[in-house]
mmCIF file of C-alpha atoms and ligand atoms in Angstrom:
data_model
loop_
_atom_site.group_PDB
_atom_site.id
_atom_site.type_symbol
_atom_site.label_atom_id
_atom_site.label_comp_id
_atom_site.label_asym_id
_atom_site.label_seq_id
_atom_site.Cartn_x
_atom_site.Cartn_y
_atom_site.Cartn_z
ATOM 1 C CA MET A 1 99.527 112.775 102.199
ATOM 2 C CA THR A 2 100.591 109.919 104.408
ATOM 3 C CA PHE A 3 97.785 107.388 104.422
ATOM 4 C CA VAL A 4 100.166 104.528 105.124
ATOM 5 C CA ARG A 5 103.170 105.587 107.180
ATOM 6 C CA ALA A 6 104.887 102.244 107.469
ATOM 7 C CA VAL A 7 104.616 98.518 106.938
ATOM 8 C CA GLU A 8 105.566 96.127 109.729
ATOM 9 C CA LEU A 9 105.995 92.383 109.759
ATOM 10 C CA VAL A 10 103.896 90.802 112.492
ATOM 11 C CA ALA A 11 104.089 87.124 111.512
ATOM 12 C CA GLY A 12 106.649 84.759 110.081
ATOM 13 C CA GLY A 13 107.042 81.375 108.534
ATOM 14 C CA SER A 14 109.212 79.386 106.209
ATOM 15 C CA GLY A 15 109.161 79.210 102.426
ATOM 16 C CA TYR A 16 107.444 81.715 100.153
ATOM 17 C CA PRO A 17 106.851 84.559 100.916
ATOM 18 C CA TRP A 18 108.558 84.615 104.335
ATOM 19 C CA ASP A 19 112.003 83.711 103.067
ATOM 20 C CA LEU A 20 112.254 86.565 100.581
ATOM 21 C CA PRO A 21 114.919 89.015 101.820
ATOM 22 C CA ALA A 22 112.607 91.927 100.995
ATOM 23 C CA VAL A 23 109.941 90.434 103.268
ATOM 24 C CA ARG A 24 112.354 89.652 106.096
ATOM 25 C CA ALA A 25 113.480 93.264 105.930
ATOM 26 C CA LEU A 26 109.998 94.355 107.040
ATOM 27 C CA ASP A 27 110.959 93.089 110.461
ATOM 28 C CA GLY A 28 112.694 96.392 110.870
ATOM 29 C CA ARG A 29 109.574 98.217 109.549
ATOM 30 C CA LEU A 30 109.376 99.840 106.144
ATOM 31 C CA GLU A 31 108.630 103.560 106.129
ATOM 32 C CA LEU A 32 106.671 104.826 103.143
ATOM 33 C CA HIS A 33 107.190 108.252 101.588
ATOM 34 C CA PRO A 34 104.159 110.565 101.937
ATOM 35 C CA LYS A 35 104.125 111.100 98.169
ATOM 36 C CA VAL A 36 105.769 108.324 96.159
ATOM 37 C CA THR A 37 107.622 105.182 97.263
ATOM 38 C CA TYR A 38 109.272 103.177 94.489
ATOM 39 C CA LEU A 39 110.292 99.533 94.735
ATOM 40 C CA ILE A 40 112.993 98.446 92.333
ATOM 41 C CA GLY A 41 115.011 95.237 92.056
ATOM 42 C CA GLU A 42 115.647 92.232 89.863
ATOM 43 C CA ASN A 43 112.878 89.989 88.575
ATOM 44 C CA GLY A 44 111.964 87.693 91.436
ATOM 45 C CA SER A 45 113.235 90.000 94.178
ATOM 46 C CA GLY A 46 109.794 90.265 95.771
ATOM 47 C CA LYS A 47 108.407 93.594 94.552
ATOM 48 C CA SER A 48 105.022 92.230 93.469
ATOM 49 C CA THR A 49 104.713 90.095 96.593
ATOM 50 C CA LEU A 50 105.273 93.167 98.740
ATOM 51 C CA LEU A 51 103.011 95.465 96.726
ATOM 52 C CA GLU A 52 100.214 92.930 96.688
ATOM 53 C CA ALA A 53 100.451 92.454 100.452
ATOM 54 C CA ILE A 54 100.306 96.217 101.016
ATOM 55 C CA ALA A 55 97.339 96.585 98.650
ATOM 56 C CA VAL A 56 95.435 93.668 100.184
ATOM 57 C CA ALA A 57 96.202 94.776 103.765
ATOM 58 C CA ALA A 58 94.798 98.189 102.783
ATOM 59 C CA GLY A 59 91.605 96.441 101.671
ATOM 60 C CA MET A 60 92.176 96.322 97.918
ATOM 61 C CA ASN A 61 91.638 93.365 95.651
ATOM 62 C CA PRO A 62 94.707 91.153 95.063
ATOM 63 C CA GLU A 63 94.195 91.116 91.299
ATOM 64 C CA GLY A 64 93.668 94.836 91.092
ATOM 65 C CA GLY A 65 90.872 97.275 91.705
ATOM 66 C CA SER A 66 89.831 99.342 94.684
ATOM 67 C CA SER A 67 88.641 98.493 98.160
ATOM 68 C CA GLN A 68 85.142 99.292 96.899
ATOM 69 C CA ASN A 69 85.480 96.475 94.356
ATOM 70 C CA ARG A 70 84.879 92.867 95.238
ATOM 71 C CA PHE A 71 85.233 90.307 92.540
ATOM 72 C CA ALA A 72 86.051 86.629 92.492
ATOM 73 C CA THR A 73 89.749 86.005 92.238
ATOM 74 C CA ARG A 74 92.054 83.119 91.764
ATOM 75 C CA ASP A 75 93.415 82.364 95.179
ATOM 76 C CA SER A 76 96.964 83.002 94.079
ATOM 77 C CA HIS A 77 98.032 85.749 96.389
ATOM 78 C CA SER A 78 100.372 85.028 99.255
ATOM 79 C CA ASP A 79 99.495 85.051 102.960
ATOM 80 C CA LEU A 80 101.755 88.010 103.465
ATOM 81 C CA SER A 81 98.893 90.515 103.674
ATOM 82 C CA ARG A 82 97.838 88.826 106.924
ATOM 83 C CA GLY A 83 101.409 88.822 108.179
ATOM 84 C CA ILE A 84 101.951 92.547 107.911
ATOM 85 C CA ARG A 85 100.483 95.523 109.691
ATOM 86 C CA LEU A 86 99.997 98.884 108.052
ATOM 87 C CA ILE A 87 100.756 101.857 110.278
ATOM 88 C CA ARG A 88 98.142 104.312 109.046
ATOM 89 C CA GLY A 89 98.203 108.080 109.014
ATOM 90 C CA THR A 90 95.553 110.084 110.789
ATOM 91 C CA LYS A 91 93.354 110.354 107.717
ATOM 92 C CA ARG A 92 91.870 107.542 105.621
ATOM 93 C CA PRO A 93 92.217 107.791 101.837
ATOM 94 C CA ALA A 94 89.079 108.990 100.034
ATOM 95 C CA THR A 95 89.694 106.358 97.375
ATOM 96 C CA ASP A 96 92.270 103.762 96.388
ATOM 97 C CA PHE A 97 93.284 101.498 93.531
ATOM 98 C CA PHE A 98 95.694 98.638 92.969
ATOM 99 C CA LEU A 99 96.712 98.508 89.324
ATOM 100 C CA ARG A 100 98.827 95.743 87.886
ATOM 101 C CA ALA A 101 99.422 95.796 84.171
ATOM 102 C CA GLU A 102 99.316 91.993 84.037
ATOM 103 C CA SER A 103 95.791 91.658 85.404
ATOM 104 C CA LEU A 104 94.141 94.735 83.908
ATOM 105 C CA TYR A 105 91.957 92.408 81.821
ATOM 106 C CA THR A 106 90.294 91.020 84.951
ATOM 107 C CA VAL A 107 89.671 94.527 86.283
ATOM 108 C CA ALA A 108 88.215 95.561 82.890
ATOM 109 C CA THR A 109 85.768 92.644 82.987
ATOM 110 C CA TYR A 110 84.753 93.505 86.535
ATOM 111 C CA VAL A 111 84.244 97.169 85.619
ATOM 112 C CA ASP A 112 82.123 96.228 82.587
ATOM 113 C CA GLU A 113 79.921 94.021 84.750
ATOM 114 C CA ALA A 114 79.688 96.423 87.669
ATOM 115 C CA TYR A 115 78.734 99.347 85.443
ATOM 116 C CA ALA A 116 76.644 97.358 82.954
ATOM 117 C CA GLY A 117 73.583 99.499 83.631
ATOM 118 C CA GLU A 118 75.318 102.779 82.811
ATOM 119 C CA ALA A 119 74.454 104.218 79.413
ATOM 120 C CA GLY A 120 77.580 105.134 77.471
ATOM 121 C CA GLY A 121 79.941 102.961 79.490
ATOM 122 C CA PRO A 122 81.524 103.218 82.906
ATOM 123 C CA LYS A 123 81.600 106.964 83.633
ATOM 124 C CA ALA A 124 84.065 106.670 86.501
ATOM 125 C CA PHE A 125 86.518 105.187 83.988
ATOM 126 C CA GLY A 126 85.995 107.728 81.211
ATOM 127 C CA GLY A 127 82.784 106.399 79.709
ATOM 128 C CA LYS A 128 84.290 103.735 77.466
ATOM 129 C CA SER A 129 84.657 100.032 78.214
ATOM 130 C CA LEU A 130 88.242 99.257 79.212
ATOM 131 C CA HIS A 131 87.999 96.215 76.941
ATOM 132 C CA GLU A 132 87.421 98.445 73.911
ATOM 133 C CA GLN A 133 90.747 100.200 74.369
ATOM 134 C CA SER A 134 94.322 99.081 73.942
ATOM 135 C CA HIS A 135 96.224 97.869 76.996
ATOM 136 C CA GLY A 136 97.978 101.216 77.377
ATOM 137 C CA GLU A 137 94.858 103.283 76.655
ATOM 138 C CA SER A 138 92.792 101.408 79.212
ATOM 139 C CA PHE A 139 95.584 101.622 81.789
ATOM 140 C CA LEU A 140 95.784 105.396 81.291
ATOM 141 C CA ALA A 141 91.982 105.694 81.396
ATOM 142 C CA VAL A 142 92.032 104.208 84.889
ATOM 143 C CA VAL A 143 94.846 106.500 86.048
ATOM 144 C CA ILE A 144 93.431 109.640 84.452
ATOM 145 C CA GLU A 145 89.676 109.114 84.846
ATOM 146 C CA ARG A 146 89.256 106.889 87.876
ATOM 147 C CA PHE A 147 92.110 108.050 90.127
ATOM 148 C CA GLY A 148 91.402 111.219 92.093
ATOM 149 C CA ALA A 149 92.269 113.392 95.062
ATOM 150 C CA GLU A 150 93.363 111.931 98.407
ATOM 151 C CA GLY A 151 93.844 108.462 97.006
ATOM 152 C CA LEU A 152 96.162 105.621 97.900
ATOM 153 C CA TYR A 153 97.480 104.063 94.678
ATOM 154 C CA VAL A 154 99.547 100.911 94.296
ATOM 155 C CA LEU A 155 100.988 100.318 90.813
ATOM 156 C CA ASP A 156 102.887 97.232 89.664
ATOM 157 C CA GLU A 157 105.148 97.807 86.638
ATOM 158 C CA PRO A 158 102.921 100.413 84.977
ATOM 159 C CA GLU A 159 105.450 100.664 82.129
ATOM 160 C CA ALA A 160 104.413 97.189 80.948
ATOM 161 C CA ALA A 161 101.292 98.806 79.484
ATOM 162 C CA LEU A 162 102.682 102.165 78.444
ATOM 163 C CA SER A 163 104.579 103.722 75.542
ATOM 164 C CA THR A 164 107.591 105.887 76.318
ATOM 165 C CA GLN A 165 105.473 108.991 75.793
ATOM 166 C CA ASN A 166 102.776 107.662 78.093
ATOM 167 C CA CYS A 167 105.291 106.866 80.837
ATOM 168 C CA LEU A 168 105.810 110.640 80.833
ATOM 169 C CA THR A 169 102.030 111.193 80.832
ATOM 170 C CA LEU A 170 101.887 108.934 83.884
ATOM 171 C CA LEU A 171 104.572 111.024 85.626
ATOM 172 C CA ARG A 172 102.587 114.164 84.961
ATOM 173 C CA ARG A 173 99.444 112.539 86.351
ATOM 174 C CA ILE A 174 101.330 111.335 89.425
ATOM 175 C CA HIS A 175 102.439 114.925 89.961
ATOM 176 C CA GLU A 176 98.835 116.193 89.694
ATOM 177 C CA LEU A 177 97.529 113.570 92.086
ATOM 178 C CA VAL A 178 100.327 114.142 94.596
ATOM 179 C CA GLY A 179 99.315 117.820 94.450
ATOM 180 C CA LEU A 180 95.815 116.594 95.357
ATOM 181 C CA ARG A 181 97.250 114.814 98.420
ATOM 182 C CA SER A 182 97.444 111.298 96.980
ATOM 183 C CA GLN A 183 100.054 108.711 97.939
ATOM 184 C CA PHE A 184 101.673 106.173 95.594
ATOM 185 C CA VAL A 185 103.596 102.941 95.979
ATOM 186 C CA ILE A 186 105.040 101.827 92.630
ATOM 187 C CA ALA A 187 107.151 98.866 91.505
ATOM 188 C CA THR A 188 109.015 99.649 88.314
ATOM 189 C CA HIS A 189 111.952 98.823 86.043
ATOM 190 C CA SER A 190 111.535 101.992 84.014
ATOM 191 C CA PRO A 191 114.005 104.866 84.454
ATOM 192 C CA LEU A 192 111.230 107.178 83.243
ATOM 193 C CA VAL A 193 108.528 105.991 85.617
ATOM 194 C CA LEU A 194 111.132 106.126 88.409
ATOM 195 C CA ALA A 195 111.884 109.803 87.804
ATOM 196 C CA TYR A 196 109.358 111.518 90.105
ATOM 197 C CA PRO A 197 111.713 113.685 92.152
ATOM 198 C CA ASP A 198 109.871 113.897 95.459
ATOM 199 C CA ALA A 199 110.060 110.203 96.226
ATOM 200 C CA ALA A 200 111.879 107.421 98.038
ATOM 201 C CA ILE A 201 113.449 104.604 96.016
ATOM 202 C CA LEU A 202 113.897 101.265 97.779
ATOM 203 C CA ARG A 203 115.877 98.465 96.229
ATOM 204 C CA CYS A 204 114.701 94.906 96.919
ATOM 205 C CA GLY A 205 117.692 92.610 96.878
ATOM 206 C CA ASP A 206 119.540 89.854 98.677
ATOM 207 C CA ASP A 207 120.193 92.225 101.576
ATOM 208 C CA GLY A 208 116.554 93.165 101.973
ATOM 209 C CA LEU A 209 115.397 96.681 101.261
ATOM 210 C CA GLU A 210 117.756 99.605 100.915
ATOM 211 C CA PRO A 211 117.219 103.209 99.896
ATOM 212 C CA VAL A 212 119.017 104.313 96.734
ATOM 213 C CA ALA A 213 119.350 107.613 94.926
ATOM 214 C CA TYR A 214 117.828 107.961 91.466
ATOM 215 C CA ASP A 215 121.251 108.254 89.835
ATOM 216 C CA ASP A 216 122.400 105.044 91.518
ATOM 217 C CA ALA A 217 119.285 103.021 90.710
ATOM 218 C CA GLU A 218 120.036 100.189 88.295
ATOM 219 C CA PRO A 219 117.286 100.968 85.766
ATOM 220 C CA VAL A 220 118.939 104.379 85.460
ATOM 221 C CA THR A 221 122.638 103.427 85.524
ATOM 222 C CA LEU A 222 122.230 100.530 83.114
ATOM 223 C CA THR A 223 120.026 102.412 80.654
ATOM 224 C CA ARG A 224 122.403 105.356 80.817
ATOM 225 C CA SER A 225 125.493 103.309 80.098
ATOM 226 C CA PHE A 226 123.693 101.540 77.259
ATOM 227 C CA LEU A 227 122.528 104.768 75.631
ATOM 228 C CA ASP A 228 125.925 106.429 76.118
ATOM 229 C CA ALA A 229 127.523 103.902 73.779
ATOM 230 C CA PRO A 230 125.130 101.289 72.391
ATOM 231 C CA GLU A 231 127.678 99.841 69.935
ATOM 232 C CA ARG A 232 130.279 99.285 72.612
ATOM 233 C CA PHE A 233 127.712 97.922 75.018
ATOM 234 C CA LEU A 234 126.298 95.507 72.431
ATOM 235 C CA ARG A 235 129.751 94.346 71.408
ATOM 236 C CA ALA A 236 130.558 93.475 75.022
ATOM 237 C CA LEU A 237 127.175 91.840 75.512
ATOM 238 C CA MET A 238 127.417 89.634 72.447
ATOM 239 C CA GLU A 239 131.059 88.696 72.682
ATOM 240 C CA ASP A 240 131.573 84.979 73.020
HETATM 241 N N1 LIG B 1 102.582 82.091 94.472
HETATM 242 C C1 LIG B 1 103.893 81.869 94.644
HETATM 243 N N2 LIG B 1 104.331 80.721 95.216
HETATM 244 C C2 LIG B 1 105.632 80.485 95.415
HETATM 245 N N3 LIG B 1 106.616 81.338 95.044
HETATM 246 C C3 LIG B 1 106.250 82.478 94.457
HETATM 247 C C4 LIG B 1 104.877 82.822 94.221
HETATM 248 N N4 LIG B 1 104.819 84.034 93.633
HETATM 249 C C5 LIG B 1 106.098 84.440 93.504
HETATM 250 N N5 LIG B 1 106.959 83.505 93.987
HETATM 251 C C6 LIG B 1 108.429 83.611 94.040
HETATM 252 O O1 LIG B 1 108.772 84.693 94.890
HETATM 253 C C7 LIG B 1 109.799 85.458 94.308
HETATM 254 C C8 LIG B 1 109.376 86.907 94.212
HETATM 255 O O2 LIG B 1 108.346 87.049 93.259
HETATM 256 P P1 LIG B 1 107.729 88.462 92.903
HETATM 257 O O3 LIG B 1 107.299 89.137 94.151
HETATM 258 O O4 LIG B 1 106.705 88.242 91.860
HETATM 259 O O5 LIG B 1 109.012 89.219 92.314
HETATM 260 P P2 LIG B 1 109.137 90.551 91.444
HETATM 261 O O6 LIG B 1 107.805 91.204 91.375
HETATM 262 O O7 LIG B 1 110.162 91.368 92.177
HETATM 263 O O8 LIG B 1 109.653 90.125 90.103
HETATM 264 C C9 LIG B 1 110.131 84.820 92.972
HETATM 265 O O9 LIG B 1 111.307 84.062 93.114
HETATM 266 C C10 LIG B 1 108.952 83.941 92.674
HETATM 267 O O10 LIG B 1 109.336 82.800 91.975
HETATM 268 MG MG1 LIG B 2 106.610 91.679 89.776
#
């Protein structure tokens, strides 16, 4: 379902984050897909900056968590969330969650504290402390146990926590949740995570944001050409 229809830039400035081409491109308004919108692009192209601004503008915590969570954060997020406007759909999401693999630890600590009184661990997260699970296990516990119907979910490089098999588990879960009218915005470098078919893929680059087809997306083309002929690829790569 479309909880956030589009993102519009309503302020400007110089330096970070305003100078990023992906941010300047919001001037022309960024339409989100009702099911899944992917952001791809090189390291440093602005994916996390954009995701974080969307999550924070939607009321979520910059380090991760839902809009129901409030925990002390380092003040490291950019001002961009105040410089954008979310064009909302007619319905509000029933729940939401911003999940970044890199700050899952902070979310786990918050969850442990918030649910400290619950016998047997935080039930909403599967009943086991996120700290007592591996990075990938705790990440999946959040997606499988905590995520639910009619949610707005913002994921930053989920593959950083997940095995190849569990990237596929994530895809399956995305499919279930989309069937339950949830909406996703996901930054990824993984050709597997990127594979949900009913989605828009936007490439962040020097020219701003542009839609690309799955088969033309760099995580896919590069991985494909590597796997087609690893020896040849490696020889070319390591030639001096
Ligand atoms: N807090 C910050 N202050 C200044 N520059 C930043 C900050 N965070 C990120 N940047 C810069 O903005 C650019 C985009 O970063 P980021 O959104 O994290 O990229 P991505 O997630 O696509 O790898 C990078 O060049 C990075 O160095
Ligand atoms: Mg990033």
